[in-house]
mmCIF file of C-alpha atoms in Angstrom:
data_model
loop_
_atom_site.group_PDB
_atom_site.id
_atom_site.type_symbol
_atom_site.label_atom_id
_atom_site.label_comp_id
_atom_site.label_asym_id
_atom_site.label_seq_id
_atom_site.Cartn_x
_atom_site.Cartn_y
_atom_site.Cartn_z
ATOM 1 C CA MET A 113 -0.035 0.066 0.000
ATOM 2 C CA THR A 114 1.570 3.162 -0.927
ATOM 3 C CA ARG A 115 0.645 6.697 0.327
ATOM 4 C CA ASP A 116 3.415 8.397 -1.191
ATOM 5 C CA TYR A 117 1.208 10.494 -3.323
ATOM 6 C CA LEU A 118 -0.403 12.027 -0.189
ATOM 7 C CA SER A 119 0.320 15.814 0.690
ATOM 8 C CA ASP A 120 2.154 16.482 3.895
ATOM 9 C CA GLU A 121 -0.931 17.804 5.241
ATOM 10 C CA GLY A 122 -2.713 14.458 4.326
ATOM 11 C CA LEU A 123 -0.013 12.544 6.051
ATOM 12 C CA ALA A 124 -0.513 14.645 9.033
ATOM 13 C CA ALA A 125 -4.141 13.895 9.394
ATOM 14 C CA LEU A 126 -3.286 10.098 9.219
ATOM 15 C CA LEU A 127 -0.642 10.885 12.166
ATOM 16 C CA ALA A 128 -3.502 11.977 14.066
ATOM 17 C CA ARG A 129 -5.004 8.475 13.725
ATOM 18 C CA GLY A 130 -1.892 6.986 14.928
ATOM 19 C CA ASP A 131 -0.765 5.725 11.456
ATOM 20 C CA GLU A 132 2.993 5.199 11.745
ATOM 21 C CA GLN A 133 3.505 4.729 7.859
ATOM 22 C CA ALA A 134 2.442 8.417 7.652
ATOM 23 C CA LEU A 135 5.242 9.210 9.998
ATOM 24 C CA ALA A 136 7.695 7.123 8.072
ATOM 25 C CA LEU A 137 6.811 8.985 4.773
ATOM 26 C CA LEU A 138 7.247 12.220 6.440
ATOM 27 C CA TYR A 139 10.501 11.168 7.891
ATOM 28 C CA ASP A 140 11.577 9.974 4.242
ATOM 29 C CA ARG A 141 10.636 13.476 3.162
ATOM 30 C CA TYR A 142 12.037 15.639 5.766
ATOM 31 C CA GLY A 143 14.351 13.483 7.973
ATOM 32 C CA ARG A 144 17.450 14.388 5.900
ATOM 33 C CA VAL A 145 17.037 18.220 5.858
ATOM 34 C CA ALA A 146 15.923 18.114 9.529
ATOM 35 C CA TYR A 147 18.991 16.025 10.586
ATOM 36 C CA SER A 148 21.327 18.311 8.346
ATOM 37 C CA LEU A 149 19.768 21.496 9.974
ATOM 38 C CA ALA A 150 20.204 20.177 13.428
ATOM 39 C CA ARG A 151 23.808 18.925 12.918
ATOM 40 C CA ARG A 152 24.680 22.218 11.173
ATOM 41 C CA ILE A 153 23.637 24.234 14.342
ATOM 42 C CA VAL A 154 24.757 21.755 17.114
ATOM 43 C CA ARG A 155 27.705 20.580 15.333
ATOM 44 C CA ASP A 156 27.502 16.903 16.824
ATOM 45 C CA GLY A 157 25.825 14.004 15.053
ATOM 46 C CA ALA A 158 24.505 12.234 18.155
ATOM 47 C CA LEU A 159 22.782 15.334 19.593
ATOM 48 C CA ALA A 160 21.485 16.155 16.141
ATOM 49 C CA GLU A 161 19.879 12.766 16.164
ATOM 50 C CA ASP A 162 18.289 13.546 19.420
ATOM 51 C CA VAL A 163 16.988 16.689 18.150
ATOM 52 C CA VAL A 164 15.404 15.120 15.086
ATOM 53 C CA GLN A 165 13.876 12.413 17.188
ATOM 54 C CA GLU A 166 12.337 14.785 19.455
ATOM 55 C CA ALA A 167 11.016 16.709 16.718
ATOM 56 C CA PHE A 168 9.320 13.786 14.991
ATOM 57 C CA MET A 169 8.029 12.521 18.118
ATOM 58 C CA THR A 170 6.602 16.099 18.861
ATOM 59 C CA LEU A 171 4.874 15.938 15.548
ATOM 60 C CA TRP A 172 3.743 12.590 16.392
ATOM 61 C CA ARG A 173 2.230 13.282 19.737
ATOM 62 C CA GLY A 174 0.871 16.645 18.981
ATOM 63 C CA SER A 175 -0.793 15.519 15.601
ATOM 64 C CA ARG A 176 -4.103 16.013 16.841
ATOM 65 C CA ASP A 177 -3.508 19.613 17.680
ATOM 66 C CA TYR A 178 -1.804 20.476 14.426
ATOM 67 C CA ARG A 179 -3.393 23.114 12.715
ATOM 68 C CA PRO A 180 -2.413 23.403 8.937
ATOM 69 C CA GLU A 181 -3.697 26.879 8.680
ATOM 70 C CA ARG A 182 -0.960 27.926 11.235
ATOM 71 C CA ALA A 183 2.024 26.376 9.569
ATOM 72 C CA SER A 184 2.796 23.731 6.733
ATOM 73 C CA VAL A 185 4.051 20.493 8.114
ATOM 74 C CA LYS A 186 7.494 21.003 6.754
ATOM 75 C CA ALA A 187 7.712 24.643 8.371
ATOM 76 C CA TYR A 188 6.335 23.192 11.518
ATOM 77 C CA LEU A 189 8.831 20.369 11.868
ATOM 78 C CA LEU A 190 11.763 22.493 10.865
ATOM 79 C CA MET A 191 10.774 25.181 13.392
ATOM 80 C CA ILE A 192 10.665 22.524 16.232
ATOM 81 C CA VAL A 193 14.132 21.297 15.016
ATOM 82 C CA HIS A 194 15.543 24.729 14.762
ATOM 83 C CA ARG A 195 14.327 25.897 18.172
ATOM 84 C CA ARG A 196 15.533 22.927 19.861
ATOM 85 C CA ALA A 197 19.017 23.025 18.212
ATOM 86 C CA VAL A 198 19.422 26.707 18.988
ATOM 87 C CA ASP A 199 18.262 26.092 22.512
ATOM 88 C CA ILE A 200 21.239 23.422 22.986
ATOM 89 C CA VAL A 201 23.871 25.698 21.547
ATOM 90 C CA ARG A 202 22.723 28.668 23.595
ATOM 91 C CA ARG A 203 22.922 26.469 26.683
ATOM 92 C CA GLU A 204 25.929 24.504 25.944
ATOM 93 C CA GLU A 205 27.973 27.077 23.973
ATOM 94 C CA ARG A 206 29.079 24.193 21.803
ATOM 95 C CA ARG A 207 28.864 26.179 18.404
ATOM 96 C CA ARG A 208 32.317 28.009 18.554
ATOM 97 C CA THR A 209 34.372 25.101 19.470
ATOM 98 C CA GLU A 210 33.333 21.719 18.146
ATOM 99 C CA VAL A 211 34.201 20.500 14.662
ATOM 100 C CA LEU A 212 31.781 18.617 12.533
ATOM 101 C CA ASP A 213 32.793 14.824 12.333
ATOM 102 C CA ALA A 214 33.437 14.204 8.577
ATOM 103 C CA ASP A 215 32.102 10.717 8.332
ATOM 104 C CA THR A 216 28.781 11.399 6.882
ATOM 105 C CA ARG A 217 28.037 11.131 3.342
ATOM 106 C CA THR A 218 27.014 14.625 2.017
ATOM 107 C CA GLU A 219 25.170 15.461 -1.072
ATOM 108 C CA GLY A 220 25.777 11.966 -2.534
ATOM 109 C CA ALA A 221 23.812 10.552 -5.344
ATOM 110 C CA ASP A 222 20.378 11.888 -5.049
ATOM 111 C CA THR A 223 18.194 9.054 -6.158
ATOM 112 C CA THR A 224 14.796 9.429 -4.417
ATOM 113 C CA SER A 225 12.238 11.975 -5.729
ATOM 114 C CA ASP A 226 12.452 13.475 -2.249
ATOM 115 C CA GLN A 227 16.254 13.949 -2.512
ATOM 116 C CA VAL A 228 15.973 15.442 -6.005
ATOM 117 C CA TRP A 229 13.471 17.736 -4.724
ATOM 118 C CA ALA A 230 15.641 18.700 -1.809
ATOM 119 C CA GLY A 231 18.458 19.451 -4.319
ATOM 120 C CA LEU A 232 16.009 21.774 -6.215
ATOM 121 C CA GLU A 233 14.948 23.613 -3.057
ATOM 122 C CA ALA A 234 18.684 23.977 -2.113
ATOM 123 C CA GLY A 235 19.489 25.652 -5.314
ATOM 124 C CA ARG A 236 16.478 27.963 -5.033
ATOM 125 C CA VAL A 237 17.236 29.236 -1.636
ATOM 126 C CA ARG A 238 20.864 29.515 -2.470
ATOM 127 C CA GLU A 239 19.930 31.752 -5.341
ATOM 128 C CA ALA A 240 17.543 33.858 -3.166
ATOM 129 C CA LEU A 241 20.127 34.325 -0.613
ATOM 130 C CA ALA A 242 22.699 35.421 -3.385
ATOM 131 C CA GLN A 243 20.145 38.334 -4.002
ATOM 132 C CA LEU A 244 20.329 39.752 -0.467
ATOM 133 C CA THR A 245 23.069 42.347 0.289
ATOM 134 C CA ASP A 246 26.217 40.926 1.814
ATOM 135 C CA GLU A 247 25.274 42.643 5.164
ATOM 136 C CA GLN A 248 21.688 41.178 5.041
ATOM 137 C CA ARG A 249 22.794 37.763 4.138
ATOM 138 C CA GLU A 250 25.393 37.766 6.988
ATOM 139 C CA LEU A 251 22.796 38.484 9.492
ATOM 140 C CA VAL A 252 20.262 36.026 8.358
ATOM 141 C CA VAL A 253 22.785 33.287 8.100
ATOM 142 C CA LEU A 254 24.563 33.930 11.408
ATOM 143 C CA ALA A 255 21.030 34.020 13.250
ATOM 144 C CA TYR A 256 19.626 30.972 11.553
ATOM 145 C CA PHE A 257 22.631 28.681 11.266
ATOM 146 C CA GLU A 258 24.590 29.795 14.327
ATOM 147 C CA GLY A 259 21.635 30.412 16.511
ATOM 148 C CA PHE A 260 22.833 33.997 17.515
ATOM 149 C CA THR A 261 20.261 36.338 19.026
ATOM 150 C CA GLN A 262 20.005 39.882 17.489
ATOM 151 C CA ALA A 263 21.656 41.182 20.648
ATOM 152 C CA GLU A 264 24.550 38.623 20.472
ATOM 153 C CA LEU A 265 24.980 39.561 16.703
ATOM 154 C CA ALA A 266 25.236 43.407 17.474
ATOM 155 C CA SER A 267 27.794 42.953 20.066
ATOM 156 C CA ARG A 268 29.705 40.337 17.952
ATOM 157 C CA LEU A 269 29.596 42.398 14.709
ATOM 158 C CA GLY A 270 30.085 45.677 16.648
ATOM 159 C CA LEU A 271 26.801 47.132 15.204
ATOM 160 C CA PRO A 272 24.049 49.080 16.855
ATOM 161 C CA LEU A 273 21.033 46.611 17.846
ATOM 162 C CA GLY A 274 18.909 48.887 15.825
ATOM 163 C CA THR A 275 20.915 48.378 12.634
ATOM 164 C CA VAL A 276 20.953 44.622 13.220
ATOM 165 C CA LYS A 277 17.230 44.618 13.596
ATOM 166 C CA SER A 278 16.561 46.564 10.467
ATOM 167 C CA ARG A 279 18.971 44.629 8.365
ATOM 168 C CA THR A 280 17.562 41.144 9.389
ATOM 169 C CA PHE A 281 14.044 42.562 8.765
ATOM 170 C CA ALA A 282 15.055 43.950 5.250
ATOM 171 C CA GLY A 283 16.774 40.608 4.641
ATOM 172 C CA MET A 284 13.970 38.351 5.604
ATOM 173 C CA GLU A 285 11.573 40.397 3.802
ATOM 174 C CA LYS A 286 13.532 40.208 0.450
ATOM 175 C CA LEU A 287 13.993 36.630 0.836
ATOM 176 C CA ARG A 288 10.521 36.000 1.539
ATOM 177 C CA SER A 289 9.311 37.930 -1.488
ATOM 178 C CA ILE A 290 11.762 36.020 -3.899
ATOM 179 C CA LEU A 291 10.847 32.776 -2.545
ATOM 180 C CA GLU A 292 7.031 33.630 -2.895
ATOM 181 C CA ARG A 293 7.350 35.047 -6.211
ATOM 182 C CA GLU A 294 8.936 31.721 -7.466
ATOM 183 C CA ASP A 295 6.211 29.916 -5.589
ATOM 184 C CA GLN A 296 3.696 31.714 -7.537
ATOM 185 C CA TRP A 297 5.572 31.210 -10.895
ATOM 186 C CA ILE A 298 5.768 27.419 -10.154
ATOM 187 C CA ALA A 299 2.166 27.389 -9.435
ATOM 188 C CA SER A 300 1.142 29.260 -12.455
ATOM 189 C CA LYS A 301 3.034 26.792 -14.533
ATOM 190 C CA ARG A 302 1.159 23.603 -13.201
ATOM 191 C CA MET B 1052 3.691 48.446 10.462
ATOM 192 C CA ASP B 1053 3.372 48.042 14.231
ATOM 193 C CA ARG B 1054 6.268 47.028 16.467
ATOM 194 C CA PHE B 1055 4.755 43.290 16.691
ATOM 195 C CA GLU B 1056 4.979 42.970 12.808
ATOM 196 C CA ALA B 1057 8.623 44.175 12.980
ATOM 197 C CA LEU B 1058 9.542 41.445 15.376
ATOM 198 C CA ILE B 1059 8.228 38.549 13.090
ATOM 199 C CA PRO B 1060 11.052 37.840 10.702
ATOM 200 C CA ALA B 1061 13.541 37.709 13.668
ATOM 201 C CA TYR B 1062 11.202 35.287 15.439
ATOM 202 C CA ALA B 1063 10.852 33.024 12.673
ATOM 203 C CA LEU B 1064 14.886 32.862 12.805
ATOM 204 C CA ASP B 1065 14.512 32.156 16.523
ATOM 205 C CA ALA B 1066 16.697 35.235 17.007
ATOM 206 C CA LEU B 1067 14.662 37.540 19.412
ATOM 207 C CA ALA B 1068 15.615 38.351 22.878
ATOM 208 C CA GLU B 1069 13.467 36.389 25.330
ATOM 209 C CA HIS B 1070 11.316 39.128 26.552
ATOM 210 C CA GLU B 1071 10.438 40.101 22.705
ATOM 211 C CA ARG B 1072 9.767 36.655 22.060
ATOM 212 C CA ARG B 1073 7.185 36.217 24.938
ATOM 213 C CA GLU B 1074 5.654 39.575 24.107
ATOM 214 C CA LEU B 1075 5.031 38.633 20.441
ATOM 215 C CA GLU B 1076 3.690 35.093 21.307
ATOM 216 C CA GLY B 1077 1.163 36.928 23.621
ATOM 217 C CA HIS B 1078 0.215 39.123 20.875
ATOM 218 C CA LEU B 1079 -0.133 36.145 18.220
ATOM 219 C CA HIS B 1080 -2.972 34.788 20.156
ATOM 220 C CA THR B 1081 -4.974 37.827 19.376
ATOM 221 C CA CYS B 1082 -3.734 39.015 15.903
ATOM 222 C CA ASP B 1083 -4.701 36.967 12.901
ATOM 223 C CA ARG B 1084 -2.680 39.342 10.692
ATOM 224 C CA CYS B 1085 0.614 38.613 12.793
ATOM 225 C CA ARG B 1086 -0.152 35.057 12.632
ATOM 226 C CA SER B 1087 -0.653 34.977 8.720
ATOM 227 C CA GLU B 1088 2.494 37.018 8.557
ATOM 228 C CA LEU B 1089 4.390 34.661 10.726
ATOM 229 C CA ARG B 1090 3.274 31.683 8.589
ATOM 230 C CA ALA B 1091 4.758 33.219 5.672
ATOM 231 C CA TYR B 1092 8.015 34.054 7.462
ATOM 232 C CA GLN B 1093 8.376 30.432 8.749
ATOM 233 C CA GLU B 1094 7.949 29.218 5.253
ATOM 234 C CA SER B 1095 11.016 31.233 4.280
ATOM 235 C CA ALA B 1096 12.979 30.179 7.344
ATOM 236 C CA ALA B 1097 12.209 26.319 6.493
ATOM 237 C CA SER B 1098 13.519 26.789 3.026
ATOM 238 C CA LEU B 1099 16.789 28.239 4.578
ATOM 239 C CA ALA B 1100 17.271 24.892 6.150
ATOM 240 C CA TYR B 1101 17.917 23.573 2.549
ATOM 241 C CA ALA B 1102 21.000 25.848 2.077
ATOM 242 C CA THR B 1103 23.253 23.763 4.258
ATOM 243 C CA PRO B 1104 24.704 20.800 2.818
ATOM 244 C CA LEU B 1105 22.422 17.853 3.244
ATOM 245 C CA ALA B 1106 23.832 14.915 5.071
ATOM 246 C CA ASP B 1107 22.116 11.488 5.595
ATOM 247 C CA PRO B 1108 21.190 10.713 9.101
ATOM 248 C CA PRO B 1109 22.196 7.193 10.416
ATOM 249 C CA ALA B 1110 19.604 4.717 9.128
ATOM 250 C CA ALA B 1111 18.956 3.480 12.805
ATOM 251 C CA LEU B 1112 17.475 6.978 13.581
ATOM 252 C CA ARG B 1113 14.477 6.186 11.291
ATOM 253 C CA GLU B 1114 14.020 2.899 13.059
ATOM 254 C CA ARG B 1115 14.156 4.420 16.502
ATOM 255 C CA ILE B 1116 11.712 7.183 15.560
ATOM 256 C CA LEU B 1117 9.238 4.702 14.127
ATOM 257 C CA HIS B 1118 9.748 2.242 16.950
ATOM 258 C CA ASP B 1119 9.149 4.834 19.746
ATOM 259 C CA ALA B 1120 6.126 6.223 17.750
ATOM 260 C CA VAL B 1121 4.533 2.758 17.733
ATOM 261 C CA ALA B 1122 5.530 1.942 21.422
ATOM 262 C CA GLU B 1123 3.671 5.105 22.207
ATOM 263 C CA LEU B 1124 0.560 4.034 20.306
ATOM 264 C CA GLU B 1125 -1.241 2.464 22.993
ATOM 265 C CA PRO B 1126 -2.415 5.291 25.032
ATOM 266 C CA ARG B 1127 -3.223 7.375 22.010
ATOM 267 C CA ALA B 1128 -6.352 7.275 19.929
ATOM 268 C CA PRO B 1129 -7.063 3.457 19.715
ATOM 269 C CA ARG B 1130 -6.946 2.106 16.225
ATOM 270 C CA ARG B 1131 -9.992 -0.279 15.839
ATOM 271 C CA GLY B 1132 -9.490 -3.757 14.672
ATOM 272 C CA ARG B 1133 -11.914 -5.947 12.916
ATOM 273 C CA LEU B 1134 -13.849 -6.333 16.108
ATOM 274 C CA GLY B 1135 -14.731 -2.648 15.977
ATOM 275 C CA ARG B 1136 -13.669 -1.894 19.356
ATOM 276 C CA PRO B 1137 -10.405 -1.744 21.154
ATOM 277 C CA ARG B 1138 -9.473 -4.769 23.239
ATOM 278 C CA TRP B 1139 -7.785 -4.804 26.182
ATOM 279 C CA ILE B 1140 -5.509 -7.617 27.104
ATOM 280 C CA VAL B 1141 -3.691 -8.431 30.483
ATOM 281 C CA VAL B 1142 -0.481 -9.896 29.941
ATOM 282 C CA ALA B 1143 -0.553 -12.597 32.448
ATOM 283 C CA PRO B 1144 2.256 -12.471 35.078
ATOM 284 C CA VAL B 1145 5.125 -14.966 34.242
ATOM 285 C CA ILE B 1146 5.815 -17.416 36.701
ATOM 286 C CA VAL B 1147 9.587 -17.371 37.057
ATOM 287 C CA ALA B 1148 11.193 -17.057 40.464
ATOM 288 C CA GLY B 1149 10.769 -13.424 41.724
ATOM 289 C CA ALA B 1150 8.840 -12.156 38.773
ATOM 290 C CA THR B 1151 5.321 -10.954 39.713
ATOM 291 C CA ALA B 1152 4.962 -7.913 37.325
ATOM 292 C CA ALA B 1153 1.655 -7.985 35.521
ATOM 293 C CA ILE B 1154 1.554 -5.590 32.817
ATOM 294 C CA VAL B 1155 -1.737 -4.270 31.516
ATOM 295 C CA ILE B 1156 -1.732 -2.861 27.963
ATOM 296 C CA ALA B 1157 -4.178 -1.220 25.786
ATOM 297 C CA VAL B 1158 -3.948 -3.106 22.633
ATOM 298 C CA VAL B 1159 -5.494 -2.457 19.430
ATOM 299 C CA PRO B 1160 -4.980 -5.468 17.265
ATOM 300 C CA GLY B 1161 -6.227 -4.558 13.879
ATOM 301 C CA GLN B 1162 -4.738 -6.131 10.755
ATOM 302 C CA GLY B 1163 -1.250 -5.206 10.039
ATOM 303 C CA SER B 1164 -0.723 -3.673 13.554
ATOM 304 C CA LYS B 1165 2.988 -3.922 14.158
ATOM 305 C CA THR B 1166 2.479 -4.495 17.909
ATOM 306 C CA SER B 1167 -0.395 -7.018 17.813
ATOM 307 C CA TRP B 1168 1.884 -9.950 17.617
ATOM 308 C CA ILE B 1169 3.313 -8.937 21.171
ATOM 309 C CA HIS B 1170 0.287 -10.087 22.778
ATOM 310 C CA SER B 1171 -0.386 -13.329 21.154
ATOM 311 C CA ALA B 1172 3.315 -14.381 21.341
ATOM 312 C CA THR B 1173 3.651 -17.455 23.855
ATOM 313 C CA ASN B 1174 7.292 -17.283 24.432
ATOM 314 C CA ARG B 1175 7.689 -14.993 27.506
ATOM 315 C CA VAL B 1176 10.563 -14.558 29.743
ATOM 316 C CA ALA B 1177 10.687 -12.447 32.828
ATOM 317 C CA LEU B 1178 13.373 -9.842 33.369
ATOM 318 C CA SER B 1179 15.342 -10.058 36.649
ATOM 319 C CA SER B 1180 13.870 -8.545 39.828
ATOM 320 C CA GLY B 1181 10.389 -7.937 38.262
ATOM 321 C CA LYS B 1182 11.522 -5.499 35.942
ATOM 322 C CA GLY B 1183 9.329 -6.628 33.215
ATOM 323 C CA VAL B 1184 9.017 -9.337 30.593
ATOM 324 C CA VAL B 1185 10.702 -10.048 27.350
ATOM 325 C CA VAL B 1186 8.486 -11.555 24.657
ATOM 326 C CA VAL B 1187 9.694 -13.403 21.462
ATOM 327 C CA SER B 1188 7.905 -14.504 18.587
ATOM 328 C CA GLY B 1189 10.096 -15.994 15.845
ATOM 329 C CA SER B 1190 13.120 -13.677 15.685
ATOM 330 C CA ARG B 1191 11.034 -10.619 16.760
ATOM 331 C CA GLY B 1192 11.652 -9.579 20.369
ATOM 332 C CA ALA B 1193 9.840 -6.890 22.490
ATOM 333 C CA LEU B 1194 10.214 -5.624 25.982
ATOM 334 C CA LEU B 1195 7.402 -5.037 28.309
ATOM 335 C CA PRO B 1196 9.215 -3.149 30.945
ATOM 336 C CA SER B 1197 7.932 -2.314 34.476
ATOM 337 C CA LEU B 1198 10.290 0.466 35.291
ATOM 338 C CA ALA B 1199 9.949 4.017 36.413
ATOM 339 C CA ASP B 1200 10.481 6.477 33.525
ATOM 340 C CA ALA B 1201 14.232 7.121 32.740
ATOM 341 C CA PRO B 1202 15.751 9.858 34.797
ATOM 342 C CA SER B 1203 16.019 13.313 33.292
ATOM 343 C CA GLY B 1204 18.921 13.502 30.786
ATOM 344 C CA ARG B 1205 19.229 9.755 30.688
ATOM 345 C CA THR B 1206 17.399 6.998 28.453
ATOM 346 C CA TYR B 1207 16.986 3.259 29.032
ATOM 347 C CA GLU B 1208 18.670 1.299 26.480
ATOM 348 C CA ALA B 1209 17.829 -2.438 25.245
ATOM 349 C CA TRP B 1210 20.645 -4.712 24.280
ATOM 350 C CA VAL B 1211 20.528 -8.060 22.662
ATOM 351 C CA VAL B 1212 23.709 -9.866 24.168
ATOM 352 C CA ARG B 1213 24.832 -12.563 21.838
ATOM 353 C CA GLY B 1214 27.951 -14.535 23.218
ATOM 354 C CA SER B 1215 29.576 -11.567 25.080
ATOM 355 C CA THR B 1216 28.679 -8.994 22.511
ATOM 356 C CA PRO B 1217 25.931 -6.517 23.471
ATOM 357 C CA ILE B 1218 24.012 -5.213 20.261
ATOM 358 C CA PRO B 1219 22.062 -1.994 20.687
ATOM 359 C CA ALA B 1220 18.332 -2.807 20.342
ATOM 360 C CA GLY B 1221 16.723 0.522 21.215
ATOM 361 C CA THR B 1222 16.298 3.300 23.415
ATOM 362 C CA PHE B 1223 13.215 4.264 25.430
ATOM 363 C CA ARG B 1224 12.312 6.602 28.147
ATOM 364 C CA THR B 1225 8.880 5.583 29.239
ATOM 365 C CA GLY B 1226 9.244 2.784 31.868
ATOM 366 C CA ASN B 1227 5.949 0.952 31.228
ATOM 367 C CA ARG B 1228 5.251 0.832 27.641
ATOM 368 C CA PRO B 1229 6.110 -1.937 25.193
ATOM 369 C CA VAL B 1230 9.187 -1.407 23.559
ATOM 370 C CA LEU B 1231 9.924 -3.317 20.164
ATOM 371 C CA LEU B 1232 13.614 -4.583 20.028
ATOM 372 C CA THR B 1233 15.373 -3.235 16.977
ATOM 373 C CA VAL B 1234 17.498 -6.283 16.259
ATOM 374 C CA PRO B 1235 16.401 -9.815 15.896
ATOM 375 C CA VAL B 1236 16.516 -12.132 18.833
ATOM 376 C CA ARG B 1237 17.716 -15.713 18.769
ATOM 377 C CA ARG B 1238 17.404 -18.517 21.271
ATOM 378 C CA GLY B 1239 20.378 -18.217 23.664
ATOM 379 C CA ASP B 1240 20.818 -14.502 23.498
ATOM 380 C CA THR B 1241 20.315 -12.571 26.520
ATOM 381 C CA VAL B 1242 18.099 -9.226 26.437
ATOM 382 C CA ALA B 1243 19.461 -6.499 29.046
ATOM 383 C CA VAL B 1244 18.449 -3.095 29.756
ATOM 384 C CA THR B 1245 20.964 -0.288 31.043
ATOM 385 C CA VAL B 1246 20.602 3.461 31.785
ATOM 386 C CA GLU B 1247 22.604 5.355 29.314
ATOM 387 C CA PRO B 1248 23.252 9.150 28.408
ATOM 388 C CA ALA B 1249 20.224 10.506 26.497
ATOM 389 C CA ALA B 1250 21.564 9.931 23.096
ATOM 390 C CA GLY B 1251 21.816 6.301 23.811
ATOM 391 C CA SER B 1252 25.241 4.446 23.443
ATOM 392 C CA LYS B 1253 26.906 2.166 20.984
ATOM 393 C CA ALA B 1254 28.148 -0.157 23.934
ATOM 394 C CA PRO B 1255 26.678 -0.252 27.369
ATOM 395 C CA THR B 1256 28.323 2.217 29.889
ATOM 396 C CA SER B 1257 26.707 0.971 32.935
ATOM 397 C CA THR B 1258 25.674 -2.441 34.514
ATOM 398 C CA PRO B 1259 22.487 -3.629 33.452
ATOM 399 C CA ILE B 1260 19.454 -3.115 35.653
ATOM 400 C CA ALA B 1261 17.651 -6.071 34.286
ATOM 401 C CA THR B 1262 18.387 -9.132 32.118
ATOM 402 C CA ALA B 1263 16.543 -12.070 30.753
ATOM 403 C CA ARG B 1264 17.989 -15.056 28.732
ATOM 404 C CA VAL B 1265 15.673 -16.059 25.987
#
């Protein structure tokens, strides 16, 4: 029985009925990006696994409270991963010292359709990031991938807090508009 | 744009100061417009995740998540089997010296349920000191623990000990729910449970709190 054709939100509805195959499919779609994001932030494979496990279990346990109008499954899941990973680096101050273990295969042969899609999404967001000013991009990337708060960024970069805030806002606004414009373009071609 | 809207993109990056975050979260309860803005920015933030080089997680992670999810099924919405209503099954206390633990589990046998075999399997061995029961059917093994929940920051880890080699067989934190062992069990193996650091261990770092020879 295949349910691979179901949308994320369709799978989320199945989760609420205790359907572990739906969880498996969501893991196959987002486990890799979730793990990569967590590992990028916490810089530790085992900790990253914990973060991903917690996030999927949160999705599983909370599936009956999940509200599609609040966030897509993808955004909701990656938000949980991000928040948890950032909590860890803020608490443990791991980020500046540890080196990634290099044993994991990265960006190898992308065979499944989920991986192909992930590759396209990666290209799309990198191109969008490239359209930000250097200052905007630096702040967005440091905040998202290093887990710095705006106050930390201000003191680290020697900038007034107000500047950090307005640049982050402008950078994110631009990123959003580029990505949304592409979404609309893609939707119009379907 | 009001001051709340100004906070939303940084909130989606988890970059706000604690007081700003709390303030915005309070406001989101009452403001449809800000919730809809947030939804859009959270999509952008989620896209950002793809900008990092993607690495494959260890295959065991998928197994662990699915295994834990199934193990948690019982107290959740019961799935209905052919009979149309959930059945409750009492796993009888196993008569082995010192073992008196009776474990009551809500079961939902429906066709294809990954856990239903646990309750029909007849090969049951008590863990030492009344800490639960190991159930074996063919090469599948499950643990019906009778433990307190794992201490905070720690996890229980099950092991299948073959000869003198402990093979990791899954971690679990809740002490009274069925746990499917992630590796096959053979006659003569010993199933053991240890307390490990939260991430689990590749080899036991402490003495088993319970064992059973199957």
